[in-house]
Short mmCIF file of C-alpha atoms and ligand atoms in Angstrom, two decimals:
data_model
loop_
_atom_site.label_atom_id
_atom_site.label_comp_id
_atom_site.label_asym_id
_atom_site.label_seq_id
_atom_site.Cartn_x
_atom_site.Cartn_y
_atom_site.Cartn_z
CA MET R 1 -244.06 72.71 27.64
CA ALA R 2 -243.13 69.73 28.37
CA ASP R 3 -241.85 69.59 32.30
CA LYS R 4 -238.41 69.46 32.89
CA GLN R 5 -236.67 66.22 33.84
CA LYS R 6 -235.74 66.47 37.00
CA PHE R 7 -232.27 66.06 38.19
CA TYR R 8 -231.44 65.24 42.70
CA ILE R 9 -227.58 65.36 43.30
CA THR R 10 -226.28 65.69 47.03
CA THR R 11 -222.59 65.10 48.52
CA ALA R 12 -222.26 63.66 51.93
CA ILE R 13 -222.48 65.98 54.51
CA SER R 14 -219.38 66.88 56.53
CA TYR R 15 -218.51 66.70 59.81
CA PRO R 16 -217.83 70.24 61.08
CA ASN R 17 -215.42 69.20 63.67
CA GLY R 18 -212.75 70.68 62.01
CA ALA R 19 -212.11 73.46 59.27
CA PRO R 20 -213.10 72.34 55.60
CA HIS R 21 -209.85 70.61 53.45
CA ILE R 22 -209.07 69.92 50.27
CA GLY R 23 -211.06 66.48 50.45
CA HIS R 24 -214.21 68.44 51.30
CA ALA R 25 -213.35 70.80 48.55
CA TYR R 26 -212.92 68.05 45.90
CA GLU R 27 -216.25 66.36 46.60
CA VAL R 28 -218.51 69.87 46.40
CA VAL R 29 -216.63 70.99 43.35
CA ALA R 30 -217.41 67.54 41.80
CA SER R 31 -221.00 67.84 42.46
CA ASP R 32 -221.18 71.12 41.15
CA ALA R 33 -219.85 70.44 37.93
CA ILE R 34 -222.24 67.48 37.45
CA ALA R 35 -225.07 69.46 38.74
CA ARG R 36 -223.67 72.97 36.31
CA PHE R 37 -223.76 69.62 33.44
CA LYS R 38 -227.46 68.38 33.77
CA ARG R 39 -228.59 72.21 34.29
CA ILE R 40 -226.97 73.36 31.00
CA ASP R 41 -228.17 69.79 29.29
CA GLY R 42 -232.46 71.19 30.41
CA TYR R 43 -232.78 69.57 33.78
CA ASP R 44 -234.67 70.25 36.22
CA VAL R 45 -231.73 70.17 38.88
CA PHE R 46 -231.80 70.55 42.87
CA PHE R 47 -228.53 70.00 44.37
CA MET R 48 -227.52 69.65 48.05
CA THR R 49 -224.66 70.20 50.51
CA GLY R 50 -224.81 70.49 54.00
CA THR R 51 -223.02 69.33 57.39
CA ASP R 52 -223.87 66.95 59.69
CA GLU R 53 -223.75 68.28 63.40
CA HIS R 54 -224.56 65.44 65.69
CA GLY R 55 -222.81 62.59 67.21
CA LEU R 56 -220.35 62.02 69.77
CA LYS R 57 -217.21 63.49 68.09
CA ILE R 58 -218.85 67.11 67.61
CA GLN R 59 -220.02 67.02 71.22
CA GLN R 60 -216.32 65.83 72.64
CA THR R 61 -214.81 68.43 70.16
CA ALA R 62 -216.88 71.11 71.32
CA ASP R 63 -215.76 70.25 74.97
CA LYS R 64 -212.53 70.45 73.96
CA ASN R 65 -212.78 73.39 72.92
CA GLY R 66 -214.83 75.10 75.71
CA THR R 67 -218.15 75.70 74.77
CA THR R 68 -221.43 74.19 73.35
CA PRO R 69 -221.83 71.86 70.93
CA LYS R 70 -224.52 74.21 69.00
CA ALA R 71 -222.14 77.04 69.48
CA PHE R 72 -219.15 74.94 67.75
CA VAL R 73 -221.38 73.89 65.02
CA ASP R 74 -222.94 77.07 63.85
CA ASP R 75 -219.38 78.51 63.60
CA MET R 76 -217.99 76.01 61.99
CA ALA R 77 -220.77 75.35 59.80
CA ALA R 78 -220.65 78.62 58.46
CA LYS R 79 -217.13 77.90 57.25
CA PHE R 80 -218.26 74.88 55.37
CA ARG R 81 -220.54 76.95 53.64
CA ALA R 82 -217.73 79.90 52.97
CA MET R 83 -216.37 77.18 51.35
CA ALA R 84 -218.93 76.03 49.29
CA ASP R 85 -219.31 79.88 48.02
CA ARG R 86 -215.72 80.68 47.80
CA LEU R 87 -215.17 77.42 45.26
CA ASN R 88 -218.34 78.75 43.17
CA CYS R 89 -220.80 75.86 44.19
CA SER R 90 -224.13 76.31 42.67
CA TYR R 91 -226.36 74.06 45.77
CA ASP R 92 -229.85 74.79 46.00
CA ARG R 93 -229.64 74.02 49.61
CA PHE R 94 -226.92 73.83 52.72
CA ILE R 95 -228.81 71.67 54.52
CA ARG R 96 -227.84 71.06 58.44
CA THR R 97 -229.08 68.59 60.67
CA THR R 98 -229.42 71.17 63.14
CA ASP R 99 -232.53 72.64 60.50
CA ALA R 100 -235.84 72.51 62.14
CA ASP R 101 -237.20 70.77 59.48
CA HIS R 102 -234.83 67.77 60.11
CA VAL R 103 -235.82 66.75 63.41
CA PRO R 104 -239.63 65.91 62.24
CA SER R 105 -238.12 64.24 59.24
CA THR R 106 -235.97 62.33 60.83
CA GLN R 107 -238.16 61.13 63.97
CA GLU R 108 -241.17 59.86 60.76
CA LEU R 109 -238.43 57.44 59.51
CA TRP R 110 -237.81 56.33 62.78
CA ARG R 111 -241.30 55.66 63.23
CA ARG R 112 -241.80 53.89 59.92
CA MET R 113 -239.05 51.24 60.72
CA GLN R 114 -240.30 50.66 64.07
CA GLU R 115 -244.07 50.04 62.81
CA LYS R 116 -242.60 47.98 60.47
CA GLY R 117 -241.08 45.91 63.30
CA ASP R 118 -237.54 46.31 62.40
CA ILE R 119 -236.60 48.45 65.64
CA TYR R 120 -236.13 46.27 68.94
CA LEU R 121 -234.56 47.17 72.07
CA SER R 122 -231.67 45.19 73.67
CA LYS R 123 -228.12 45.88 75.27
CA TYR R 124 -224.87 47.04 72.23
CA SER R 125 -221.47 45.17 73.71
CA GLY R 126 -218.87 45.94 71.10
CA TRP R 127 -216.47 48.36 69.88
CA TYR R 128 -216.66 51.70 68.83
CA SER R 129 -214.85 54.30 66.62
CA VAL R 130 -215.68 58.01 67.64
CA ARG R 131 -213.62 59.09 64.55
CA ASP R 132 -215.21 57.45 62.26
CA GLU R 133 -218.69 56.93 63.98
CA ALA R 134 -218.78 53.61 63.36
CA TYR R 135 -219.19 50.23 64.95
CA TYR R 136 -216.54 47.51 64.24
CA ASP R 137 -216.82 43.67 64.70
CA GLU R 138 -213.59 42.43 66.78
CA ALA R 139 -212.62 40.39 63.52
CA GLU R 140 -211.81 43.77 61.69
CA LEU R 141 -209.97 45.50 64.44
CA THR R 142 -206.16 44.92 65.05
CA LYS R 143 -204.09 45.24 67.83
CA GLN R 144 -201.40 47.90 68.53
CA PRO R 145 -198.05 47.36 70.56
CA ASP R 146 -199.55 49.36 73.67
CA GLY R 147 -202.25 47.03 73.83
CA SER R 148 -204.75 49.16 72.42
CA TRP R 149 -207.18 47.80 69.45
CA ARG R 150 -207.63 49.79 66.39
CA ALA R 151 -210.23 50.05 63.28
CA PRO R 152 -209.67 49.16 60.06
CA THR R 153 -209.56 52.79 58.68
CA GLY R 154 -206.52 53.08 61.55
CA THR R 155 -208.36 54.88 64.38
CA PRO R 156 -208.77 53.82 67.69
CA VAL R 157 -212.09 52.07 68.91
CA GLU R 158 -213.29 51.96 72.73
CA TRP R 159 -215.38 49.30 74.19
CA ILE R 160 -219.13 50.19 74.78
CA GLU R 161 -221.57 48.45 76.65
CA GLU R 162 -225.38 50.31 76.89
CA GLU R 163 -229.00 49.77 76.43
CA SER R 164 -229.67 50.25 72.90
CA TYR R 165 -232.34 49.98 70.43
CA PHE R 166 -231.42 48.19 67.30
CA PHE R 167 -232.06 48.20 63.70
CA ARG R 168 -233.05 45.01 62.12
CA LEU R 169 -230.31 44.89 59.69
CA SER R 170 -229.71 41.40 59.19
CA ALA R 171 -233.20 41.01 57.71
CA TYR R 172 -232.46 43.10 54.54
CA GLN R 173 -229.30 41.15 53.37
CA ASP R 174 -230.74 38.94 50.27
CA ARG R 175 -233.31 42.03 49.45
CA LEU R 176 -230.00 44.33 48.91
CA LEU R 177 -228.10 41.39 47.58
CA ALA R 178 -231.17 41.56 44.94
CA HIS R 179 -231.20 44.83 44.72
CA TYR R 180 -227.57 45.36 43.59
CA GLU R 181 -228.36 42.49 40.87
CA ALA R 182 -231.30 44.10 39.53
CA HIS R 183 -229.97 47.50 39.50
CA PRO R 184 -226.07 47.23 38.41
CA ASP R 185 -225.78 50.99 38.51
CA PHE R 186 -226.78 51.43 42.07
CA ILE R 187 -223.00 51.25 43.22
CA SER R 188 -220.15 52.46 41.34
CA PRO R 189 -217.34 52.34 40.51
CA GLU R 190 -217.16 49.12 40.04
CA THR R 191 -214.72 47.80 42.25
CA ARG R 192 -216.80 49.83 45.26
CA ARG R 193 -219.75 47.18 44.10
CA ASN R 194 -217.81 44.11 44.17
CA GLU R 195 -216.66 45.03 48.06
CA ILE R 196 -219.72 45.76 49.12
CA THR R 197 -221.76 42.70 47.60
CA SER R 198 -219.42 40.52 49.35
CA PHE R 199 -219.51 42.44 52.49
CA VAL R 200 -223.35 41.85 52.30
CA ARG R 201 -222.70 38.25 51.15
CA SER R 202 -220.56 37.55 54.28
CA GLY R 203 -223.46 38.18 56.42
CA LEU R 204 -225.05 41.40 58.17
CA GLN R 205 -225.70 41.96 61.37
CA ASP R 206 -228.33 44.09 63.34
CA LEU R 207 -227.49 47.62 63.78
CA SER R 208 -227.09 49.46 67.19
CA ILE R 209 -228.70 52.76 66.12
CA SER R 210 -229.37 54.61 69.42
CA ARG R 211 -227.02 55.77 72.18
CA THR R 212 -227.71 56.83 76.17
CA THR R 213 -223.90 58.13 77.11
CA PHE R 214 -224.54 61.34 75.53
CA ASN R 215 -227.38 63.73 74.41
CA TRP R 216 -226.20 65.47 71.58
CA GLY R 217 -228.14 64.09 68.64
CA LEU R 218 -232.10 63.61 67.81
CA PRO R 219 -234.61 62.28 70.66
CA VAL R 220 -235.63 58.40 69.97
CA PRO R 221 -239.42 59.22 69.63
CA GLY R 222 -241.24 58.10 72.87
CA ASP R 223 -237.90 57.52 74.64
CA PRO R 224 -236.06 60.55 74.94
CA LYS R 225 -233.29 59.31 76.92
CA HIS R 226 -231.69 57.73 73.71
CA VAL R 227 -230.07 60.06 70.86
CA MET R 228 -230.24 58.30 67.45
CA TYR R 229 -227.07 57.33 65.94
CA VAL R 230 -225.74 60.25 64.08
CA TRP R 231 -225.80 57.84 60.94
CA ILE R 232 -229.88 57.98 60.97
CA ASP R 233 -229.64 61.16 61.51
CA ALA R 234 -227.07 62.33 58.45
CA LEU R 235 -228.65 60.06 56.25
CA ASN R 236 -231.77 60.95 56.74
CA ASN R 237 -230.74 64.50 55.99
CA TYR R 238 -231.02 63.41 52.11
CA VAL R 239 -234.94 63.18 52.34
CA THR R 240 -235.21 65.97 54.86
CA GLY R 241 -234.12 67.93 51.83
CA CYS R 242 -236.99 67.08 49.69
CA GLY R 243 -239.65 68.09 52.28
CA PHE R 244 -240.19 64.51 53.84
CA PRO R 245 -242.34 63.40 55.09
CA ASN R 246 -244.36 65.72 53.43
CA GLU R 247 -245.19 64.45 50.15
CA SER R 248 -247.38 66.69 49.09
CA ASP R 249 -244.24 69.37 49.34
CA PRO R 250 -243.29 70.10 45.50
CA ARG R 251 -239.75 69.20 46.44
CA TRP R 252 -240.63 65.50 47.13
CA ASN R 253 -240.64 65.01 43.50
CA TYR R 254 -236.66 65.34 43.26
CA TRP R 255 -236.89 62.13 45.36
CA PRO R 256 -235.18 59.23 44.92
CA ALA R 257 -232.00 61.13 44.61
CA ASP R 258 -230.24 60.33 40.75
CA VAL R 259 -226.90 60.12 42.79
CA HIS R 260 -225.25 60.47 45.80
CA ILE R 261 -221.81 61.58 45.74
CA ILE R 262 -219.50 60.70 48.20
CA GLY R 263 -216.42 59.43 49.45
CA LYS R 264 -215.16 55.83 49.30
CA ASP R 265 -214.67 55.35 53.05
CA ILE R 266 -218.55 55.84 53.43
CA VAL R 267 -219.97 53.62 50.98
CA ARG R 268 -221.12 50.87 53.62
CA PHE R 269 -223.40 53.71 54.77
CA HIS R 270 -224.32 54.57 51.69
CA THR R 271 -224.85 51.65 49.97
CA VAL R 272 -226.40 48.90 53.23
CA TYR R 273 -227.40 51.20 55.72
CA TRP R 274 -229.20 53.82 53.50
CA PRO R 275 -230.75 51.69 51.42
CA ALA R 276 -232.28 48.65 54.08
CA PHE R 277 -233.58 52.15 56.01
CA LEU R 278 -235.73 53.14 53.08
CA MET R 279 -237.29 49.58 52.26
CA SER R 280 -238.17 49.20 55.68
CA ALA R 281 -239.75 52.68 55.90
CA GLU R 282 -241.48 51.96 52.12
CA LEU R 283 -239.71 54.60 50.91
CA PRO R 284 -238.12 54.96 46.90
CA LEU R 285 -233.93 54.39 47.21
CA PRO R 286 -231.26 56.70 45.30
CA LYS R 287 -231.09 55.58 42.03
CA ARG R 288 -227.29 55.46 42.19
CA VAL R 289 -224.41 56.30 44.86
CA PHE R 290 -221.03 56.92 43.41
CA GLY R 291 -217.89 56.49 45.72
CA HIS R 292 -214.87 58.47 44.66
CA GLY R 293 -211.62 58.66 45.71
CA PHE R 294 -209.56 60.65 48.04
CA LEU R 295 -207.12 63.52 47.03
CA LEU R 296 -203.72 62.70 48.61
CA ASN R 297 -201.22 64.73 50.10
CA LYS R 298 -197.69 63.25 48.41
CA GLY R 299 -199.67 60.05 48.85
CA GLU R 300 -201.33 60.47 52.36
CA LYS R 301 -204.44 60.48 53.21
CA MET R 302 -205.53 63.85 54.29
CA SER R 303 -207.24 64.14 57.62
CA LYS R 304 -207.96 66.60 60.29
CA SER R 305 -206.50 64.37 62.63
CA VAL R 306 -203.18 63.14 61.03
CA GLY R 307 -203.09 67.40 60.34
CA ASN R 308 -202.15 67.44 56.56
CA VAL R 309 -204.56 69.28 56.04
CA VAL R 310 -204.92 71.76 52.53
CA ASP R 311 -206.57 75.01 53.17
CA PRO R 312 -209.09 75.16 50.91
CA PHE R 313 -209.44 78.71 50.76
CA ASP R 314 -205.51 79.30 50.45
CA LEU R 315 -205.60 77.13 47.14
CA ALA R 316 -208.56 79.55 45.87
CA ASP R 317 -206.75 82.60 46.45
CA THR R 318 -203.12 81.12 45.38
CA TYR R 319 -204.47 79.21 42.33
CA GLY R 320 -208.01 80.83 41.41
CA VAL R 321 -211.26 79.12 41.71
CA ASP R 322 -211.70 77.88 38.34
CA GLN R 323 -208.15 76.71 38.00
CA ILE R 324 -208.09 74.80 41.58
CA ARG R 325 -212.08 73.29 40.22
CA TYR R 326 -210.14 72.25 36.48
CA PHE R 327 -207.24 70.90 38.27
CA PHE R 328 -209.28 68.60 40.58
CA MET R 329 -211.60 67.35 37.83
CA ARG R 330 -208.53 67.10 35.23
CA GLU R 331 -205.94 65.70 36.89
CA VAL R 332 -207.72 62.56 38.78
CA PRO R 333 -210.01 59.92 37.42
CA PHE R 334 -212.91 60.43 38.87
CA GLY R 335 -213.86 57.38 41.37
CA GLN R 336 -209.59 57.16 41.70
CA ASP R 337 -207.22 58.48 44.25
CA GLY R 338 -205.39 61.20 43.70
CA ASN R 339 -202.42 63.36 44.22
CA TYR R 340 -201.99 67.01 44.43
CA SER R 341 -198.93 69.00 44.46
CA HIS R 342 -197.92 72.69 43.52
CA GLU R 343 -196.30 71.50 40.25
CA ALA R 344 -198.74 69.18 39.32
CA ILE R 345 -201.24 72.10 39.79
CA VAL R 346 -199.22 75.05 37.79
CA ASN R 347 -198.58 72.49 34.99
CA ARG R 348 -202.06 71.92 34.66
CA ILE R 349 -202.82 75.57 34.51
CA ASN R 350 -200.38 76.56 32.73
CA ALA R 351 -200.45 73.87 29.56
CA ASP R 352 -204.15 73.53 29.72
CA LEU R 353 -206.06 76.72 30.40
CA ALA R 354 -203.26 79.66 29.85
CA ASN R 355 -201.71 78.05 26.72
CA ASP R 356 -204.30 75.92 24.99
CA LEU R 357 -207.33 77.76 25.97
CA GLY R 358 -206.42 80.99 27.01
CA ASN R 359 -203.75 81.97 23.94
CA LEU R 360 -206.16 80.44 21.19
CA ALA R 361 -209.12 82.55 22.42
CA GLN R 362 -206.62 85.89 23.18
CA ARG R 363 -205.12 85.27 19.28
CA SER R 364 -208.06 84.47 17.42
CA LEU R 365 -210.15 87.42 19.08
CA SER R 366 -207.89 89.59 19.03
CA MET R 367 -207.45 89.44 15.26
CA ILE R 368 -210.96 89.91 14.64
CA ALA R 369 -211.06 92.79 16.73
CA LYS R 370 -208.37 94.46 14.55
CA ASN R 371 -209.32 92.76 11.54
CA CYS R 372 -213.12 92.28 11.53
CA ASP R 373 -214.56 95.46 13.02
CA ALA R 374 -214.78 94.05 15.91
CA ALA R 375 -217.67 92.02 15.02
CA VAL R 376 -218.00 88.01 13.84
CA PRO R 377 -216.25 87.67 10.67
CA GLN R 378 -218.74 86.68 7.31
CA PRO R 379 -217.18 83.36 6.24
CA GLY R 380 -216.58 81.96 3.07
CA GLU R 381 -217.37 78.63 1.82
CA PHE R 382 -216.33 76.25 4.43
CA ALA R 383 -213.45 73.98 2.88
CA GLN R 384 -212.67 70.25 4.14
CA ALA R 385 -210.60 71.42 6.92
CA ASP R 386 -212.74 73.87 8.18
CA GLN R 387 -215.91 71.48 8.18
CA ASP R 388 -213.72 69.03 10.06
CA MET R 389 -213.15 71.26 12.74
CA LEU R 390 -216.57 72.00 13.21
CA TRP R 391 -217.85 68.72 13.57
CA LEU R 392 -215.40 67.82 16.15
CA ALA R 393 -217.05 71.03 18.35
CA ASP R 394 -220.42 69.88 16.94
CA ALA R 395 -220.06 66.29 18.32
CA LEU R 396 -219.01 67.42 21.82
CA PRO R 397 -222.45 67.57 23.58
CA VAL R 398 -222.67 63.65 22.80
CA LYS R 399 -219.57 62.59 23.78
CA THR R 400 -219.43 64.43 26.80
CA ARG R 401 -223.43 63.54 27.87
CA ALA R 402 -221.67 59.75 27.11
CA ALA R 403 -219.16 60.40 29.73
CA MET R 404 -220.98 62.48 32.08
CA LYS R 405 -223.65 59.53 32.31
CA ASP R 406 -220.69 57.54 34.00
CA PHE R 407 -219.47 60.58 36.32
CA ALA R 408 -216.77 60.63 34.11
CA LEU R 409 -215.57 64.41 34.77
CA HIS R 410 -211.48 63.76 33.77
CA THR R 411 -212.74 62.40 30.63
CA THR R 412 -215.31 64.77 30.03
CA LEU R 413 -212.61 67.49 30.36
CA ALA R 414 -210.25 65.58 28.09
CA GLU R 415 -213.05 65.21 25.14
CA ILE R 416 -213.49 69.21 25.27
CA TRP R 417 -209.64 69.37 25.36
CA ALA R 418 -208.62 67.32 22.77
CA VAL R 419 -210.98 70.32 20.72
CA VAL R 420 -208.85 73.01 22.07
CA ALA R 421 -206.12 70.82 21.12
CA GLU R 422 -207.40 70.39 17.57
CA ALA R 423 -208.22 74.19 17.19
CA ASN R 424 -204.77 75.13 18.44
CA ARG R 425 -203.43 72.68 15.42
CA TYR R 426 -206.04 74.33 13.09
CA PHE R 427 -205.16 77.96 14.02
CA ALA R 428 -201.68 77.71 13.62
CA SER R 429 -201.59 75.68 10.15
CA GLN R 430 -204.33 77.76 8.65
CA GLU R 431 -202.09 80.87 9.57
CA PRO R 432 -204.69 83.62 9.29
CA TRP R 433 -202.28 86.60 10.54
CA VAL R 434 -200.44 85.16 6.59
CA LEU R 435 -204.12 84.82 4.88
CA ARG R 436 -204.82 88.40 6.45
CA LYS R 437 -202.50 89.83 3.18
CA THR R 438 -203.16 87.19 0.61
CA ASN R 439 -206.93 86.06 1.09
CA PRO R 440 -208.74 88.04 3.71
CA GLU R 441 -211.94 86.36 2.67
CA ARG R 442 -210.28 83.06 3.64
CA MET R 443 -208.54 84.51 6.73
CA ASN R 444 -212.18 85.74 7.65
CA THR R 445 -213.52 82.23 7.18
CA VAL R 446 -211.07 81.05 9.43
CA LEU R 447 -211.46 83.48 12.38
CA TYR R 448 -215.53 82.45 11.86
CA VAL R 449 -214.59 78.73 12.40
CA THR R 450 -211.97 79.24 15.16
CA ALA R 451 -214.97 81.44 17.07
CA GLU R 452 -217.55 78.98 16.88
CA VAL R 453 -215.20 76.22 18.45
CA LEU R 454 -214.66 78.66 20.91
CA ARG R 455 -218.12 79.41 21.69
CA ALA R 456 -218.71 75.26 21.91
CA VAL R 457 -215.71 74.81 24.12
CA GLY R 458 -217.10 77.70 26.14
CA ILE R 459 -220.48 76.28 26.67
CA LEU R 460 -218.72 72.86 27.44
CA ALA R 461 -216.52 74.46 29.92
CA GLN R 462 -219.64 76.00 32.07
CA PRO R 463 -219.63 73.15 34.53
CA PHE R 464 -216.30 73.03 35.33
CA VAL R 465 -214.85 76.44 34.59
CA PRO R 466 -218.11 78.78 35.21
CA GLU R 467 -216.39 82.14 35.71
CA ALA R 468 -214.01 81.82 32.49
CA ALA R 469 -216.43 80.11 30.35
CA ALA R 470 -219.02 83.06 31.33
CA LYS R 471 -215.98 85.48 30.07
CA LEU R 472 -215.36 83.78 27.44
CA LEU R 473 -219.12 83.87 25.87
CA ASP R 474 -219.47 87.23 26.75
CA LEU R 475 -216.15 87.74 24.23
CA LEU R 476 -218.35 86.04 21.62
CA ALA R 477 -221.55 88.09 22.77
CA ILE R 478 -223.76 84.96 23.21
CA PRO R 479 -226.52 85.52 25.21
CA PRO R 480 -228.41 83.50 28.74
CA GLU R 481 -230.62 81.80 26.34
CA GLY R 482 -227.82 80.48 23.83
CA ARG R 483 -225.80 78.83 26.72
CA GLY R 484 -227.24 75.43 27.02
CA LEU R 485 -225.77 72.17 25.51
CA ALA R 486 -228.93 72.13 22.83
CA SER R 487 -227.39 75.71 21.46
CA VAL R 488 -223.93 73.47 20.25
CA GLY R 489 -224.15 72.60 16.22
CA PRO R 490 -225.04 73.89 13.34
CA GLU R 491 -228.51 75.64 13.79
CA HIS R 492 -227.17 78.04 16.13
CA ARG R 493 -223.99 79.26 14.52
CA LEU R 494 -222.64 83.00 15.64
CA ALA R 495 -223.74 85.10 13.28
CA ALA R 496 -222.08 86.74 11.23
CA GLY R 497 -221.88 90.79 11.90
CA THR R 498 -222.74 90.35 15.37
CA ALA R 499 -220.67 93.04 17.40
CA LEU R 500 -218.09 91.80 19.63
CA PRO R 501 -216.97 93.60 22.99
CA GLN R 502 -212.87 94.43 23.47
CA PRO R 503 -211.17 91.23 23.92
CA ALA R 504 -209.82 90.49 27.50
CA PRO R 505 -207.42 87.33 28.64
CA ILE R 506 -209.46 84.88 30.28
CA PHE R 507 -207.04 82.85 31.70
CA PRO R 508 -203.94 84.33 33.32
CA ARG R 509 -200.41 82.25 33.44
CA TYR R 510 -199.45 81.32 36.95
CA LEU R 511 -196.20 82.98 37.71
CA GLU R 512 -193.99 82.10 40.56
CA ALA R 513 -192.91 84.69 43.37
CA GLU R 514 -189.56 85.59 42.97
CA ALA R 515 -187.54 83.89 45.83
CA SER R 516 -186.72 86.44 47.91
O1 ME8 J 1 -217.75 61.66 56.63
N1 ME8 J 1 -210.18 62.99 50.05
O2 ME8 J 1 -218.00 63.43 57.21
P1 ME8 J 1 -216.43 63.70 56.39
C1 ME8 J 1 -211.50 62.77 49.01
N2 ME8 J 1 -220.65 63.47 58.17
N3 ME8 J 1 -212.55 63.03 49.79
C2 ME8 J 1 -212.28 62.92 51.30
C3 ME8 J 1 -211.35 63.20 51.77
C4 ME8 J 1 -209.75 63.41 51.12
N4 ME8 J 1 -208.93 63.67 51.50
N5 ME8 J 1 -211.47 63.05 53.30
C5 ME8 J 1 -212.89 63.05 53.29
C6 ME8 J 1 -218.62 62.06 56.67
N6 ME8 J 1 -213.60 62.78 52.52
C7 ME8 J 1 -220.37 62.06 57.31
C8 ME8 J 1 -220.92 61.84 55.62
S1 ME8 J 1 -223.01 61.64 54.95
C9 ME8 J 1 -224.74 61.13 55.33
C10 ME8 J 1 -222.44 61.69 56.67
C11 ME8 J 1 -214.97 62.97 52.00
O3 ME8 J 1 -216.39 65.25 56.58
C12 ME8 J 1 -215.72 61.75 52.70
O4 ME8 J 1 -215.20 60.58 52.23
O5 ME8 J 1 -215.49 62.72 57.14
C13 ME8 J 1 -216.99 62.27 52.85
O6 ME8 J 1 -217.89 62.19 51.49
C14 ME8 J 1 -217.26 63.89 53.05
O7 ME8 J 1 -215.89 64.06 52.49
C15 ME8 J 1 -217.34 64.01 53.95
O8 ME8 J 1 -216.29 63.44 54.89
#
């Protein structure tokens, strides 16, 4: 058997300087859906997420909490991991930048860049935002009424002057532009590509890549009074996870990553700095970087510092894990910003999940249980309406693959639920409850077709609502090996006579708590 094609997907690694918020949940859930989709499409997937634990921001937060940075991040990283678990995210590794293998890996990247002549020692003086862990040009800043300065992201900046190592980023301007040109898919969505291209065209300055005024970071090889700039440390997690620098490690086969899924605020780090570091170290570049939008709470950016954070654990407890996953991915076109509200979530849960899919499954499977000896019914000859319905379900793999190629999660779900809507129309117009008396054979055919559509929908829904989809496929007695995309279609139809378990609801309605 030929080796499976590899697919390596990562999220950004989160700063554990506060509890995880809905933005972190959004990113890991979307990435998980892509990873799961690729798995059921036959790929050998490596999915990595984790935490970005060094840097001044973490050190300052730990100080404020009266603890050590390590004790602080140990506690916080566990919360991030628990969130990914609670949201049913199927990561293969949860990487922490304090993991032992991250030190030699990142120091080796540094050494390779140094050998290339791309690192030199000089003096840094300029503006730094601790909250963004980023340097800004004076021209990018705005002055506040109190005379202080703010970064374009709105965070405070401070003037820094210290000895620092620099990375010769300016030398990579042309190569980066050539790469964007030759690989139009490298940065998406397109708006982000345009932003980055014009940023790089406007000229790149060398980057300060070490600090001496604090020590919560990875030591610079050969000069341990310097710690590495946290973004070198952070970005390098993506190759540490593949065993770098041990290129005979089997995980190295996953590099280069197929996609880094990140938020729009950190596209510059991933599409300018990171590829330049990799070019310098003569390592292959990730194939794609996708900058998703922000989830906004009533139109405002959610962040720890603003204090309008929504706890993902509360969301999961209130609405259900599959429900939240579905909402995130269906409501917001992936790549754009989106709004969250209680009404919008309840609406999606009740309309799409409980009514459209849940009711259809419940009604059709209950009829099969009662009228067909609790087994897949024997269909008669397919009428045109049956064939049309089956054809729509059979077309789902092709349609969803096309949408997933561009990470259009919302379109993928829209395609699946369009089939669910059509199946509801089919079921209503065929009236199998009337056929039960007038034409039981025809009833069998209609119920068979409906069950077949549910099988396809159940398979396709797995990446998005894994628990409910598994329940649905269990109700149809689909074995584990019959749950891949390749099993959708005429060659793998349900076998008449297969015994089915007692039907049970897959999506409860969300009922508002009674006001007391
Ligand atoms: O940026 N909606 O960490 P982070 C959607 N450690 N996504 C959001 C969001 C929101 N409201 N808020 C944040 C970092 N994000 C670095 C990354 S990667 C080598 C280092 C996204 O905890 C954000 O865009 O601030 C980023 O992709 C991720 O959450 C982690 O953000």
